[in-house]
Amino acid sequence: MRAAVRPVRNMITAFRHQTSSYSGAAVRRRSHLIGSNASSVYRLPEDAEIHRFLFPAIFVSKAFSTDTAAKVNISEVNRAGPLVEYERRIAAGELVDGDACQVGTLRELQRLYDEIVESADACRLDRYAVPEKTVRNRWFWSRLMSQSSYSPVKGLYLYGGVGTGKTMLMDLFFDQLPGNWRKTRIHFHDFMLNVHSRLQRHKGVADPLEVVAGEISDEAILLCLDEFMVTDVADALILNRLFRHLFSNGVILVATSNRAPDNLYEGGLQRDERCVAHEIGSAVDYRKLTSAEQGFYLIGKDLSGILKQKFEQLIGEHVASPQVVEVVMGRTLQVPFGANGCAYFSFEELCDKPLGAADYFGLCKNFHTLALEGVPKFGLHNRTAAYRFVTLVDVMYENRSRLLCTAEGSPQELFENIVTVSDAQQMAPRTSSRSRRNDDSDLCVDNELGFAKDRTISRLTEMNSKEYLEQHAEERQLSQEVANADAVQA
């Protein structure tokens, strides 16, 4: 994001994000800043009717043909926008040539780009065109005069399988937008942590969600959310009301997700016209097109000695010792061994304890490399630990962290006992009956986990690729050079 010409209000640090993307052999540098946060503090009213909940009314279906050629017409790239950048990166060899589904999605993003640029004034996107006093008092006046100010432009909800380039395509769109616009790009995990942190600050207010929505919309009219997912009823209800306020304040949402709108939350989905839903129908997982790298994902038992040896090689002359790091709102996390930006944990210490995304974000903020000993195969007996492992991988991937681990099997084998209800119904009848065979006794039928496992398998594969690890090494070298230069100046 280009630097602001002059300072504007104090922006919450959790919403400052330098975007990045990864597709095939192309990786762009990513940095991620997140402010302090706390666990959920927003309590549901006792009379809340959860069974009547329907997720935010934000989507309208839009069919799109994927029969178009994967090549972009010259007439389509004679203007600014994501299509131009896409063609430039392919020509420069920074991206592998996409398929028709990716190009179709780019046309949807280009359509949105053109509409937003044309309606920039009506959408109040220019941060400098809105007087600071007006911004500061907008929430106050909204309390006196209740009125909605929906954006004239509909947002976009991109969904599709893992590794199909959703994040890369959204980042292409985001990077082409003017730097003086009120916009932000943030991972959904970060977004929810930020929302809970704001809710805690506004405890005691009659409607804290309205205040939070006012703050967010003051900072960003265009909100790009990566990896939109809803697995918690309390978060779902918070999001339902929050997005109604955000859309009423004129916010435009661009989101990516592995789930179709109808499957975003088990409780169902209402329809409205705040976002166009578009499916990336590609069956290609571009993360798995990378070159495999041996030596960082160790499969088998009794390999802790080898893992510790590799860990010691990474820390060099530094001596690993127990450390205590602050992760969130004064909370701390015990690190068994840490040195030179590397931390060593057993699987139980990170995934069998009551830790969550906030703790893992704090860990990645302090350490760029994580050695994890003893990742087990997952099933019914350790379902909760599987959820935490999925979250850990998500956070590490988003922060471009490096993972060394020992595991009982390949990424696919770790999750072979995790299935969705649909998968279970297609299995032999005894699999879902009380007379299951002993080897099926650990089968875990869980829709959320069964759906998330594909993303985790894909990310673990990419995180062990030659391209990913080379990019990590380059970033570490660059960070070290910057640190050395700062030391010399000091």
XYZ file of C-alpha atoms in Angstrom:
490
model
C 0.000 0.000 0.000
C 1.427 3.376 -0.902
C 2.271 5.583 2.022
C -0.268 8.221 2.962
C 0.489 11.776 1.848
C -0.394 13.138 5.265
C -1.499 11.538 8.518
C -5.170 10.853 9.083
C -6.569 9.911 12.443
C -5.028 7.102 14.405
C -5.593 3.958 12.387
C -5.913 0.763 14.426
C -2.726 -1.188 13.811
C -4.621 -4.407 13.285
C -5.967 -2.967 10.068
C -2.563 -2.057 8.634
C -1.672 -4.805 6.227
C 0.781 -5.113 3.382
C -0.793 -7.555 1.030
C 0.729 -10.612 -0.475
C -0.212 -13.537 -2.627
C 1.031 -16.889 -3.754
C 0.141 -18.846 -6.857
C 2.122 -21.639 -8.421
C 5.763 -20.646 -8.452
C 5.066 -16.993 -7.673
C 5.312 -15.570 -4.199
C 5.115 -11.951 -3.096
C 6.442 -10.762 0.217
C 3.945 -10.454 3.001
C 4.072 -8.655 6.292
C 1.371 -8.785 8.852
C 0.710 -6.489 11.786
C -1.974 -7.166 14.321
C -2.892 -5.256 17.430
C -3.679 -6.635 20.830
C -6.936 -8.442 21.192
C -8.878 -10.576 23.594
C -11.142 -13.547 23.511
C -14.800 -13.011 22.780
C -16.329 -10.591 25.241
C -19.623 -10.001 23.481
C -22.283 -11.939 25.332
C -25.475 -13.061 23.671
C -28.759 -11.998 25.214
C -30.374 -14.796 27.153
C -33.408 -14.780 24.926
C -31.418 -15.024 21.710
C -33.065 -17.500 19.354
C -30.033 -19.166 17.849
C -32.117 -21.695 15.961
C -33.661 -18.852 13.945
C -30.302 -17.408 13.022
C -29.587 -16.848 9.363
C -26.197 -15.549 8.315
C -25.899 -11.916 7.156
C -28.130 -11.051 4.247
C -25.309 -10.066 1.940
C -25.255 -12.314 -1.096
C -26.945 -12.572 -4.470
C -26.067 -15.425 -6.811
C -24.639 -14.635 -10.200
C -23.961 -17.312 -12.765
C -20.792 -16.993 -14.803
C -19.735 -19.071 -17.752
C -16.272 -20.619 -17.546
C -16.230 -21.484 -21.227
C -14.296 -18.320 -22.033
C -10.702 -18.655 -23.141
C -8.026 -18.399 -20.505
C -6.297 -15.658 -22.460
C -7.369 -12.071 -21.841
C -8.356 -10.026 -24.865
C -6.135 -7.053 -25.710
C -9.125 -4.703 -25.448
C -9.607 -5.802 -21.846
C -6.144 -4.775 -20.742
C -6.042 -1.318 -22.292
C -7.262 0.123 -19.005
C -6.072 0.034 -15.430
C -7.085 -2.701 -13.063
C -6.379 -6.268 -12.007
C -6.470 -7.659 -15.556
C -3.571 -5.428 -16.581
C -1.460 -6.513 -13.637
C -2.342 -10.169 -14.190
C -1.099 -10.057 -17.778
C 2.035 -8.180 -16.760
C 2.944 -10.773 -14.133
C 2.378 -13.675 -16.505
C 4.502 -11.976 -19.170
C 7.231 -11.397 -16.571
C 7.122 -15.018 -15.473
C 5.982 -14.096 -11.968
C 2.794 -16.149 -12.290
C 1.960 -19.369 -14.047
C -0.604 -18.932 -16.808
C -4.043 -19.230 -15.253
C -7.009 -21.240 -16.410
C -10.366 -20.024 -17.731
C -11.831 -20.011 -14.218
C -9.192 -17.634 -12.913
C -9.576 -15.315 -15.896
C -13.353 -15.373 -15.465
C -12.899 -14.325 -11.863
C -10.531 -11.559 -12.923
C -13.226 -10.207 -15.235
C -15.589 -10.060 -12.267
C -12.928 -8.217 -10.262
C -12.282 -5.884 -13.187
C -16.016 -5.152 -13.383
C -16.021 -4.306 -9.687
C -12.870 -2.214 -10.063
C -14.428 -0.179 -12.892
C -17.658 0.370 -10.948
C -15.845 1.469 -7.800
C -13.539 3.854 -9.682
C -16.542 5.380 -11.453
C -18.455 5.751 -8.186
C -15.518 6.671 -5.937
C -16.997 10.017 -4.909
C -20.434 8.566 -4.175
C -18.801 5.776 -2.153
C -16.756 8.314 -0.115
C -13.560 6.349 -0.713
C -11.060 9.223 -0.741
C -9.888 9.597 2.856
C -8.888 13.226 2.262
C -12.203 14.255 0.724
C -13.981 13.640 4.043
C -13.259 16.387 6.586
C -11.650 15.031 9.754
C -14.287 16.676 11.931
C -17.022 14.987 9.939
C -15.367 11.603 10.351
C -14.927 12.123 14.073
C -18.571 13.004 14.642
C -20.198 10.654 12.144
C -21.166 8.061 14.748
C -22.599 10.788 17.045
C -24.837 12.182 14.316
C -25.883 8.680 13.224
C -27.320 8.237 16.722
C -29.452 11.348 16.325
C -30.561 10.774 12.742
C -31.087 7.117 11.956
C -30.587 6.623 8.238
C -28.840 4.122 6.007
C -26.247 5.002 3.420
C -25.772 1.849 1.383
C -23.050 1.857 -1.232
C -24.197 2.173 -4.856
C -21.707 -0.595 -5.685
C -22.207 -4.243 -4.745
C -19.303 -6.176 -3.296
C -17.986 -9.552 -4.373
C -17.800 -12.917 -2.608
C -15.303 -15.288 -4.250
C -15.474 -18.953 -3.318
C -13.938 -22.153 -4.576
C -11.672 -25.057 -3.773
C -8.348 -24.831 -1.985
C -5.332 -23.517 -3.885
C -7.358 -22.079 -6.778
C -5.834 -18.606 -6.407
C -8.612 -16.756 -4.569
C -6.241 -14.806 -2.335
C -3.866 -13.997 -5.164
C -6.702 -12.686 -7.337
C -8.198 -10.560 -4.553
C -4.763 -9.106 -3.808
C -4.310 -8.257 -7.487
C -7.538 -6.280 -7.247
C -6.617 -4.603 -3.963
C -3.106 -3.592 -5.071
C -4.438 -1.668 -8.066
C -6.658 0.627 -5.993
C -5.493 4.181 -5.196
C -3.459 4.506 -2.014
C -5.504 7.455 -0.752
C -8.700 5.399 -0.564
C -10.205 4.194 2.692
C -9.511 0.516 2.166
C -8.073 -2.421 4.068
C -7.118 -5.997 3.314
C -7.104 -8.362 6.296
C -7.301 -12.068 7.037
C -10.578 -13.170 8.592
C -8.842 -14.483 11.737
C -7.267 -11.033 12.249
C -10.564 -9.330 11.569
C -12.422 -11.301 14.238
C -9.654 -10.769 16.803
C -9.805 -7.061 16.061
C -13.597 -6.994 16.406
C -13.468 -8.742 19.794
C -10.774 -6.320 20.959
C -12.945 -3.358 19.997
C -15.980 -4.898 21.683
C -14.010 -5.181 24.892
C -13.069 -1.500 24.714
C -16.715 -0.520 24.327
C -18.191 -2.653 27.078
C -21.083 -0.861 28.726
C -22.259 0.891 25.554
C -25.889 0.205 24.674
C -24.982 -1.275 21.266
C -21.224 -1.896 21.079
C -21.509 -3.527 17.651
C -22.882 -0.312 16.193
C -19.928 1.600 17.621
C -17.466 -0.977 16.283
C -19.092 -0.851 12.851
C -18.805 2.933 12.912
C -15.101 2.741 13.714
C -14.387 0.184 11.016
C -16.329 2.058 8.336
C -14.590 5.318 9.290
C -11.259 3.635 8.619
C -12.177 1.564 5.562
C -15.106 1.784 3.177
C -13.661 -1.019 1.045
C -13.135 -4.115 3.193
C -11.257 -7.068 1.679
C -11.519 -10.193 3.862
C -9.437 -13.259 3.077
C -10.529 -16.786 4.111
C -14.032 -15.888 5.293
C -15.247 -18.701 7.532
C -17.796 -19.107 10.319
C -17.499 -22.036 12.690
C -18.756 -20.514 15.931
C -22.385 -19.648 16.730
C -21.439 -16.627 18.848
C -19.191 -15.232 16.087
C -21.908 -15.889 13.531
C -24.444 -13.864 15.476
C -21.930 -11.056 15.999
C -21.151 -10.998 12.273
C -24.811 -10.980 11.380
C -25.453 -7.687 13.172
C -22.012 -6.230 12.488
C -22.320 -6.555 8.724
C -25.812 -5.101 8.728
C -24.336 -2.001 10.394
C -21.321 -1.972 8.069
C -23.424 -2.174 4.930
C -25.731 0.495 6.301
C -22.618 2.676 6.660
C -21.738 2.177 2.990
C -19.048 -0.489 3.356
C -18.207 -2.551 0.258
C -17.152 -6.128 1.020
C -14.814 -8.220 -1.104
C -14.253 -11.649 0.450
C -12.718 -15.005 -0.373
C -13.824 -18.324 1.069
C -13.594 -22.043 0.493
C -17.325 -22.264 1.125
C -20.278 -21.341 -1.030
C -22.642 -18.803 0.585
C -25.259 -21.486 1.283
C -22.670 -23.524 3.198
C -20.975 -20.670 5.004
C -22.852 -21.434 8.191
C -24.866 -24.512 9.090
C -27.805 -22.393 10.242
C -28.550 -21.289 6.726
C -28.229 -18.107 4.723
C -30.508 -15.258 3.821
C -30.164 -13.591 0.459
C -29.792 -9.922 -0.304
C -27.985 -7.795 -2.851
C -24.977 -6.468 -0.986
C -22.504 -8.875 -2.635
C -22.295 -10.821 -5.863
C -21.334 -14.445 -5.233
C -18.907 -15.874 -7.799
C -17.488 -19.378 -7.867
C -13.953 -20.114 -9.038
C -14.692 -23.473 -10.575
C -11.087 -24.529 -11.152
C -10.107 -28.020 -10.024
C -6.392 -27.128 -10.038
C -4.633 -26.727 -6.680
C -1.810 -24.358 -7.638
C -0.148 -24.826 -4.251
C 0.571 -28.443 -5.154
C 2.280 -27.464 -8.404
C 5.328 -26.342 -6.432
C 8.549 -28.317 -6.196
C 8.695 -30.710 -3.269
C 11.406 -30.148 -0.687
C 12.633 -33.003 1.485
C 13.875 -32.610 5.015
C 11.440 -30.295 6.843
C 8.407 -32.574 7.086
C 9.633 -35.782 8.702
C 7.341 -38.819 8.597
C 7.751 -41.611 11.106
C 8.263 -42.353 14.770
C 11.325 -41.735 16.947
C 12.510 -38.834 14.813
C 12.769 -36.239 17.566
C 16.566 -36.476 17.513
C 16.687 -35.545 13.831
C 14.219 -32.701 14.350
C 16.288 -31.285 17.215
C 19.410 -31.548 15.092
C 17.794 -29.536 12.285
C 16.533 -27.028 14.855
C 20.058 -26.570 16.205
C 21.361 -26.054 12.673
C 18.865 -23.233 12.185
C 19.706 -21.398 15.418
C 23.427 -21.633 14.657
C 25.668 -20.423 17.462
C 22.740 -19.265 19.574
C 21.761 -21.274 22.635
C 18.118 -22.361 22.883
C 16.492 -21.815 26.249
C 12.980 -21.583 27.767
C 11.299 -18.273 27.015
C 8.100 -16.466 27.920
C 6.474 -14.345 25.212
C 3.493 -12.042 25.421
C 0.799 -13.077 22.983
C -2.339 -11.031 23.670
C -3.648 -8.536 26.226
C -0.941 -9.328 28.749
C -1.300 -13.080 28.378
C 1.905 -15.041 27.990
C 2.935 -18.275 26.341
C 5.660 -20.586 27.599
C 8.156 -21.527 24.883
C 10.094 -24.696 25.839
C 13.083 -23.785 23.670
C 13.656 -20.639 21.645
C 16.576 -18.845 19.984
C 17.390 -16.809 16.875
C 13.728 -16.462 15.853
C 13.073 -20.208 16.129
C 10.847 -21.975 18.673
C 10.565 -25.659 19.548
C 7.328 -27.249 20.822
C 5.836 -30.673 21.204
C 2.445 -31.107 19.554
C 0.764 -31.458 22.955
C 2.168 -28.134 24.155
C 0.590 -26.222 21.270
C -2.506 -28.180 20.300
C -3.642 -30.070 23.407
C -3.767 -26.935 25.534
C -6.564 -24.316 25.398
C -4.858 -22.056 22.860
C -6.361 -20.264 19.897
C -5.662 -18.006 16.930
C -4.648 -15.059 19.124
C -1.975 -17.158 20.845
C -0.653 -18.470 17.536
C -0.533 -14.958 16.070
C 1.497 -13.831 19.075
C 3.834 -16.778 18.599
C 4.392 -15.966 14.913
C 5.014 -12.340 15.823
C 7.959 -13.432 17.969
C 9.272 -16.411 15.960
C 9.573 -16.878 12.204
C 10.244 -20.634 12.432
C 8.422 -23.289 14.430
C 9.614 -26.839 15.097
C 6.695 -29.074 16.071
C 7.370 -32.566 17.378
C 4.893 -35.442 17.141
C 1.950 -34.421 14.937
C -0.462 -37.376 15.219
C -3.061 -38.773 12.887
C -6.401 -37.188 13.665
C -9.703 -38.812 14.466
C -12.558 -38.820 16.925
C -10.243 -39.168 19.942
C -8.348 -35.928 19.247
C -10.832 -33.840 17.272
C -10.276 -30.712 19.395
C -6.521 -30.916 18.849
C -7.184 -31.266 15.109
C -9.144 -28.006 15.145
C -6.249 -26.249 16.874
C -3.741 -27.689 14.413
C -5.829 -26.419 11.494
C -5.868 -22.944 13.068
C -2.116 -23.084 13.740
C -1.381 -23.930 10.100
C -3.707 -21.133 8.933
C -1.917 -18.571 11.097
C 1.557 -19.770 10.127
C 0.650 -19.720 6.445
C -0.793 -16.226 6.665
C 2.395 -15.018 8.366
C 4.607 -16.909 5.902
C 6.247 -18.761 8.809
C 8.472 -21.812 8.361
C 7.410 -25.174 9.786
C 9.626 -28.092 10.747
C 7.788 -31.095 12.118
C 7.688 -34.803 12.724
C 4.391 -36.491 11.908
C 2.812 -39.933 11.873
C 1.962 -39.614 8.210
C 1.775 -37.383 5.156
C -0.617 -34.391 5.287
C -3.246 -36.520 3.531
C -2.752 -39.440 5.938
C -3.077 -37.207 9.006
C -6.672 -36.409 8.087
C -7.863 -39.647 6.498
C -10.175 -40.361 9.464
C -11.794 -36.914 9.266
C -14.863 -36.943 7.004
C -17.950 -34.871 6.343
C -21.469 -36.216 6.780
C -21.729 -36.563 3.011
C -18.483 -38.551 2.900
C -19.707 -40.824 5.689
C -22.979 -41.507 3.883
C -21.069 -42.636 0.803
C -19.034 -45.121 2.820
C -20.091 -48.655 3.604
C -23.255 -48.715 5.770
C -21.394 -50.200 8.728
C -19.195 -47.097 8.865
C -22.056 -44.998 10.200
C -23.788 -47.725 12.202
C -23.242 -48.993 15.718
C -21.684 -52.171 14.326
C -18.687 -50.394 12.823
C -15.472 -52.322 12.491
C -12.748 -51.646 15.011
C -10.616 -49.814 12.445
C -13.507 -47.398 11.882
C -14.002 -46.652 15.566
C -11.870 -43.494 15.390
C -13.695 -42.094 12.373
C -14.620 -38.465 13.009
C -17.687 -37.216 11.160
C -17.435 -33.438 11.366
C -18.570 -31.117 8.594
C -16.447 -28.137 9.629
C -13.263 -30.120 10.176
C -13.912 -32.302 7.144
C -14.188 -29.200 5.019
C -11.152 -27.454 6.550
C -8.829 -30.436 6.116
C -8.435 -29.888 2.370
C -7.178 -26.362 3.000
C -4.755 -27.588 5.659
C -3.399 -30.399 3.467
C -2.891 -27.935 0.625
C -1.106 -25.417 2.840
C 1.137 -27.990 4.476
C 2.147 -29.147 0.999
C 2.994 -25.622 -0.104
C 4.797 -24.748 3.134
C 7.194 -27.617 2.461
C 7.803 -26.593 -1.144
C 11.096 -25.331 -2.478
C 9.557 -22.023 -3.578
C 7.966 -21.292 -0.213
C 11.132 -22.097 1.737
C 13.331 -20.080 -0.619
C 11.037 -17.097 -0.242
C 11.148 -17.470 3.543
C 14.964 -17.499 3.462
C 15.018 -14.379 1.254
C 12.716 -12.543 3.639
C 14.860 -13.495 6.618
C 17.999 -12.278 4.835
C 16.318 -8.995 3.947
C 15.129 -8.512 7.535
C 18.649 -9.169 8.812
C 20.131 -6.632 6.383
C 17.622 -4.013 7.523
C 18.390 -4.773 11.180
C 22.139 -4.462 10.520
C 21.656 -1.151 8.746
C 19.596 0.183 11.652
C 22.277 -0.930 14.092
C 24.969 0.902 12.126
C 22.885 4.107 12.047
C 22.255 3.850 15.791
